[in-house]
Each structure stands twice: as C-alpha cells, then as structure tokens.
Backbone as a ProteinNet text record, in pm:
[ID]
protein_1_A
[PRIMARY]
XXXXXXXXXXXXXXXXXXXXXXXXXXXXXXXXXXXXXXXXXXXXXXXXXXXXXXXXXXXXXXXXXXXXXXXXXXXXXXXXXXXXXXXXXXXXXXXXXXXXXXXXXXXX
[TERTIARY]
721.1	746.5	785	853.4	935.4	918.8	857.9	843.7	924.6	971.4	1071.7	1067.1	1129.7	1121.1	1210.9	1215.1	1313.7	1290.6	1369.7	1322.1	1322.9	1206	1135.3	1128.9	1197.7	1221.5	1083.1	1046	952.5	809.1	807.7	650.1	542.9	474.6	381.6	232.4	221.9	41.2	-55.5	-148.2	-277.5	-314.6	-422.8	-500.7	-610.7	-628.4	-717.2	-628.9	-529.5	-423.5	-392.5	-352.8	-301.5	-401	-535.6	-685.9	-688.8	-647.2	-635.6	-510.3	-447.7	-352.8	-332.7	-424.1	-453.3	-539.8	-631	-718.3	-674.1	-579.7	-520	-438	-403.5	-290.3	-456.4	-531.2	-637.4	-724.6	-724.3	-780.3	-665	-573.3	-441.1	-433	-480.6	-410.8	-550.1	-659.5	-796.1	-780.5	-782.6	-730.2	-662.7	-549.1	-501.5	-563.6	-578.7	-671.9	-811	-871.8	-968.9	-937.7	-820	-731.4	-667.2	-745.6	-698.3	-511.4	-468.8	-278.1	-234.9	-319.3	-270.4	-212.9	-124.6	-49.3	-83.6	2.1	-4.3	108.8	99.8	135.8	147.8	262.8	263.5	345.8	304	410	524.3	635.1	744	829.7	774.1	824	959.5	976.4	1124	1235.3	1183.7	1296.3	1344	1469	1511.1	1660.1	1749	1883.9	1934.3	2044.6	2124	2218.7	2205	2377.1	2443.1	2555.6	2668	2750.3	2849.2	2896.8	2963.9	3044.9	3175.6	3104.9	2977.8	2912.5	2883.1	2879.3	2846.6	2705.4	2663.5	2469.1	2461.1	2412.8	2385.3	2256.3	2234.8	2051.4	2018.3	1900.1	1849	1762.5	1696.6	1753	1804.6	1950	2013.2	2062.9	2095.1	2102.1	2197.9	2303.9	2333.3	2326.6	2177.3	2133.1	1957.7	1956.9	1846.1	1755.7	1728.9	1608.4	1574.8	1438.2	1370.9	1301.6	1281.8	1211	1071	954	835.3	744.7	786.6	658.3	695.8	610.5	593.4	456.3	483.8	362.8	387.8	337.6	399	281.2	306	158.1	213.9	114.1	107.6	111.2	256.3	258.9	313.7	257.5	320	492.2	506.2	627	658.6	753.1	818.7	708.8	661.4	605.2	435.6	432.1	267.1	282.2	401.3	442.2	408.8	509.3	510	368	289.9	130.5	69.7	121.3	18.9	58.6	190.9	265.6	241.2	147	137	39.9	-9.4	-76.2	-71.7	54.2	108.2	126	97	60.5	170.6	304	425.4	485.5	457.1	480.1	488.9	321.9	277.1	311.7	429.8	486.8	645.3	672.2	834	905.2	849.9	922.8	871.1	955.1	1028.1	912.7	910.1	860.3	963.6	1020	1127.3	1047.1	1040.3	1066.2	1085.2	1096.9	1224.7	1106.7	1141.5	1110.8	1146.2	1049.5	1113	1191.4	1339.7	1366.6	1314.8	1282.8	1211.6	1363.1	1402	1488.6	1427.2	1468	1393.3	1327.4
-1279.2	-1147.7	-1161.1	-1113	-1082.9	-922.1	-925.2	-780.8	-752.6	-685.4	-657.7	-464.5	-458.5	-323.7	-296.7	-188.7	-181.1	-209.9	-269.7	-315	-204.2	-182.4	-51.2	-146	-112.8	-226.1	-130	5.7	98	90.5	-10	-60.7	-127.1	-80.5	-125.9	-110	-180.8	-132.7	-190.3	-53	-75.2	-228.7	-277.4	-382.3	-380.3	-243.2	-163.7	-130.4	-93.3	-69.7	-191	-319.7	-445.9	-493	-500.9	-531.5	-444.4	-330.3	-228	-282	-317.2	-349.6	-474.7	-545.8	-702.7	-705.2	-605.1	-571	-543.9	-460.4	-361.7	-518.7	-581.1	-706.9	-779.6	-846	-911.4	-867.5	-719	-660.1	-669.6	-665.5	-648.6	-809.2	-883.1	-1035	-1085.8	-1019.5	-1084.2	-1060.8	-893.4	-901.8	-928.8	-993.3	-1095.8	-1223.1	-1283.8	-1423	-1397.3	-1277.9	-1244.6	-1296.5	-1183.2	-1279	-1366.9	-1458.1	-1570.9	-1651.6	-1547.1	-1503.8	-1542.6	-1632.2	-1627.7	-1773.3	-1767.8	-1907.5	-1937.1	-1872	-1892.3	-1772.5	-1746.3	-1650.7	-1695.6	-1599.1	-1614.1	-1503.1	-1494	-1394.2	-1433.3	-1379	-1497.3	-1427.2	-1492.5	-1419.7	-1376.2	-1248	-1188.2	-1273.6	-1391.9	-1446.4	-1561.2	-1617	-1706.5	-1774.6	-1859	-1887	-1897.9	-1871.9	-1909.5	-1992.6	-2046	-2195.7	-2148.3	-2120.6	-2037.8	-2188.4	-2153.9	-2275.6	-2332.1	-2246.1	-2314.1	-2371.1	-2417.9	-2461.9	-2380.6	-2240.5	-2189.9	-2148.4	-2105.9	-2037.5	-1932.3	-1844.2	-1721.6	-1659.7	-1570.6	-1545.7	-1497.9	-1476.3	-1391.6	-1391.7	-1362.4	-1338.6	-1218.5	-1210	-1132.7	-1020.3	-1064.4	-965.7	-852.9	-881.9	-736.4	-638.8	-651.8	-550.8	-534.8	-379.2	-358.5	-363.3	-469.8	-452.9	-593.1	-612.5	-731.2	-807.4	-959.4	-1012.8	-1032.9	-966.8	-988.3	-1074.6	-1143.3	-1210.6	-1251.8	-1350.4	-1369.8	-1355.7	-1378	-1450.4	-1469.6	-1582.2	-1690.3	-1651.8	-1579.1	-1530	-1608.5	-1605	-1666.4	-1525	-1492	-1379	-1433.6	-1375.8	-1364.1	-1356.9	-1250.6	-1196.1	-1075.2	-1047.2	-934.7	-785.5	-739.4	-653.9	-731.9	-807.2	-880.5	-871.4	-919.5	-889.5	-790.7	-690.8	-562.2	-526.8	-546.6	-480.7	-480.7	-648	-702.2	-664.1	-614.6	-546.3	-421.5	-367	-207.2	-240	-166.3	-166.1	-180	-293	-403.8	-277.9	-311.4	-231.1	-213.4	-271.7	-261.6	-152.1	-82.1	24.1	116.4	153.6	262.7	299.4	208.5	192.9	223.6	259.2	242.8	134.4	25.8	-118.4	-127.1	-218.1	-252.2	-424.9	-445.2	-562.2	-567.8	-737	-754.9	-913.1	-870.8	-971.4	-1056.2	-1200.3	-1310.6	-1374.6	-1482.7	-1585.9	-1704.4	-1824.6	-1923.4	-1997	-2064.8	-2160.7	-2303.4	-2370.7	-2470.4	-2585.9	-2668.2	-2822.6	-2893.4	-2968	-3067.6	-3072.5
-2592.6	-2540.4	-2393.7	-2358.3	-2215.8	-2156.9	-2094.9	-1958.8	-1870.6	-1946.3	-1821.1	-1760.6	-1654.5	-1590	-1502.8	-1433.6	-1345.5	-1200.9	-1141.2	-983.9	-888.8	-814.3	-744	-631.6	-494.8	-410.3	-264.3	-330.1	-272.8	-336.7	-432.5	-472.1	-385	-370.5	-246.6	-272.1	-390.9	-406.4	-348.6	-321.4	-242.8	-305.3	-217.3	-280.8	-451.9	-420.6	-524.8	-631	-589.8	-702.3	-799.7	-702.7	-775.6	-876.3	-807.6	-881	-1015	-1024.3	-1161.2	-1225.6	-1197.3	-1258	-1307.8	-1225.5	-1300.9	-1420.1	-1400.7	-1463.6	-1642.7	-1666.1	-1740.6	-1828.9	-1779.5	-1847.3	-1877.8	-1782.4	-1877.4	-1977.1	-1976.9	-2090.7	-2184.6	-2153.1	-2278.4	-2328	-2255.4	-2305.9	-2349.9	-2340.4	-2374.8	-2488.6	-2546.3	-2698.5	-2779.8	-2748.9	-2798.8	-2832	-2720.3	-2722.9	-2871.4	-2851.8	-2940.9	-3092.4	-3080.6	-3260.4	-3288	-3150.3	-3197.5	-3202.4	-3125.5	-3116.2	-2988.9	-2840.2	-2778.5	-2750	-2712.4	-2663.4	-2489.8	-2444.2	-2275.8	-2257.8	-2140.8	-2043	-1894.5	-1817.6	-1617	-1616.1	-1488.5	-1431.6	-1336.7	-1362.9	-1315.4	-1152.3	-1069.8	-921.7	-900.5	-818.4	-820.3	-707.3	-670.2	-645.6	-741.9	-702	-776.5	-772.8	-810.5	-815.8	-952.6	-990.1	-1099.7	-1074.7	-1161.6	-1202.9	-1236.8	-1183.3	-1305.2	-1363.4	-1468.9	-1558.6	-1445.5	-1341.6	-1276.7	-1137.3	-1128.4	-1049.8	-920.5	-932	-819.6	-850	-694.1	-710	-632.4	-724.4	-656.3	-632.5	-562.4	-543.9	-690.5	-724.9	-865.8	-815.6	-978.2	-1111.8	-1106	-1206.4	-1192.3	-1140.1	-983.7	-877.2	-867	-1000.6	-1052.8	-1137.2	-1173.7	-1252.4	-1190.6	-1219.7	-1157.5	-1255.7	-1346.6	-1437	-1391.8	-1377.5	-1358.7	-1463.9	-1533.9	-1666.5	-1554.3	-1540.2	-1486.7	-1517.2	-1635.4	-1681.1	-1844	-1935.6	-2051	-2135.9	-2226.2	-2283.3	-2452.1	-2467	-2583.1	-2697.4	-2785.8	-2901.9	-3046.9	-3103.5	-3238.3	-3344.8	-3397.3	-3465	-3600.2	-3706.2	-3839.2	-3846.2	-3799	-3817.1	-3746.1	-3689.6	-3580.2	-3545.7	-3731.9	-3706.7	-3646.5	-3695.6	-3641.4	-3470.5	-3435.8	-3277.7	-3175.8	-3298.9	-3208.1	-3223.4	-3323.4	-3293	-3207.4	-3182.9	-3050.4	-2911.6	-2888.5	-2778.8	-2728	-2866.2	-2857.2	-2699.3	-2642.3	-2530.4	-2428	-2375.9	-2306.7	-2160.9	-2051.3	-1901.7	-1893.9	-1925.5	-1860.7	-1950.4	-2090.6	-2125.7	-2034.8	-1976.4	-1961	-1788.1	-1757.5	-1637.5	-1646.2	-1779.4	-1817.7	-1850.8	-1879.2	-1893.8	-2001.2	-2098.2	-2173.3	-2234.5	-2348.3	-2416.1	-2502.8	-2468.9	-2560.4	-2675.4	-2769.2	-2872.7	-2908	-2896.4	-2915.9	-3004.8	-3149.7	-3202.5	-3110.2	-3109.6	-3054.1	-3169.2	-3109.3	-3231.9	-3199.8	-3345.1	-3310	-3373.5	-3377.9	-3370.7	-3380	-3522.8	-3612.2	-3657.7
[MASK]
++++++++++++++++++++++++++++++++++++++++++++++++++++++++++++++++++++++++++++++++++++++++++++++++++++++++++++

C-alpha cells in the first residue's frame, strides 16, 4: 500500500498534533501486525531526485504534481479485497489522501 496525499506546503503541526498523529498510524498498523498481516512499513521524506532515461536530474519526487507518495507499508493479504480491509482505517483517509493498492511481482 502506498499513501499518498496532496502537498500542503502550509502544514505546520503543533508538537501535540504530530504525537496524535503518530499515534493514529500505530494504532492503525498495530492492527494489522495483530492479524498477523504485517510486513514492514516507513515513511518516505518529501525530498528527493529523479533519473530521467536521457540522463538528466531533477528535484522530487515528482515536482510536477502536487500529490505526494508519504509512506508504505508491505502487508500479507489474501487477495485485493483482503487488502482493502486492512486499509479501511488508514489516518491518511481521514485527511483526504488516497491508499493505493499494488501486488508485488515476484521473478522466478
């Protein structure tokens, strides 16, 4: 699963705020872990560079679009709908952002 949201360059949370909000993802990722579904997880910082093919580098991640990927986390799901179950809850909903989906492919 991938978190993503929109970049709020006017986000500025209290200290108390961040602490609730750390809070809210380890309750969300503890229950996971509970069933036994969790892999690993981070949260992935808003700076960064890209390679483009023709060898140039530009700042990122993707500094022309205002949606940001915030973070992952790698779960042990049945199948898509087993996924989305475990997504239901996820802090970055209830903020307007977005949980995207992906299977990993595995080779060989």
């Amino acid at each position: 699963m991938l978190f993503r949201s929109e970049e709020n360059p006017d986000f500025h949370p209290s200290p108390e705020e961040l602490q609730a909000e750390i809070k809210l993802w380890e309750t969300w990722i503890g229950g996971i872990a509970a069933q036994g579904k969790f892999g690993s997880s981070e949260a992935l910082d808003f700076t960064g560079k890209i390679l483009h093919g023709n060898g140039t580098v530009t700042d990122g991640p993707y500094i022309e679009l205002k949606e940001i990927v915030g973070g992952y986390i790698l779960v042990k799901a049945e199948n898509f709908d087993d996924a989305l179950q475990l997504a239901q809850g996820c802090p970055v909903l209830a903020a307007g952002g977005k949980v995207e989906i992906r299977p990993i492919m595995h080779f060989g």
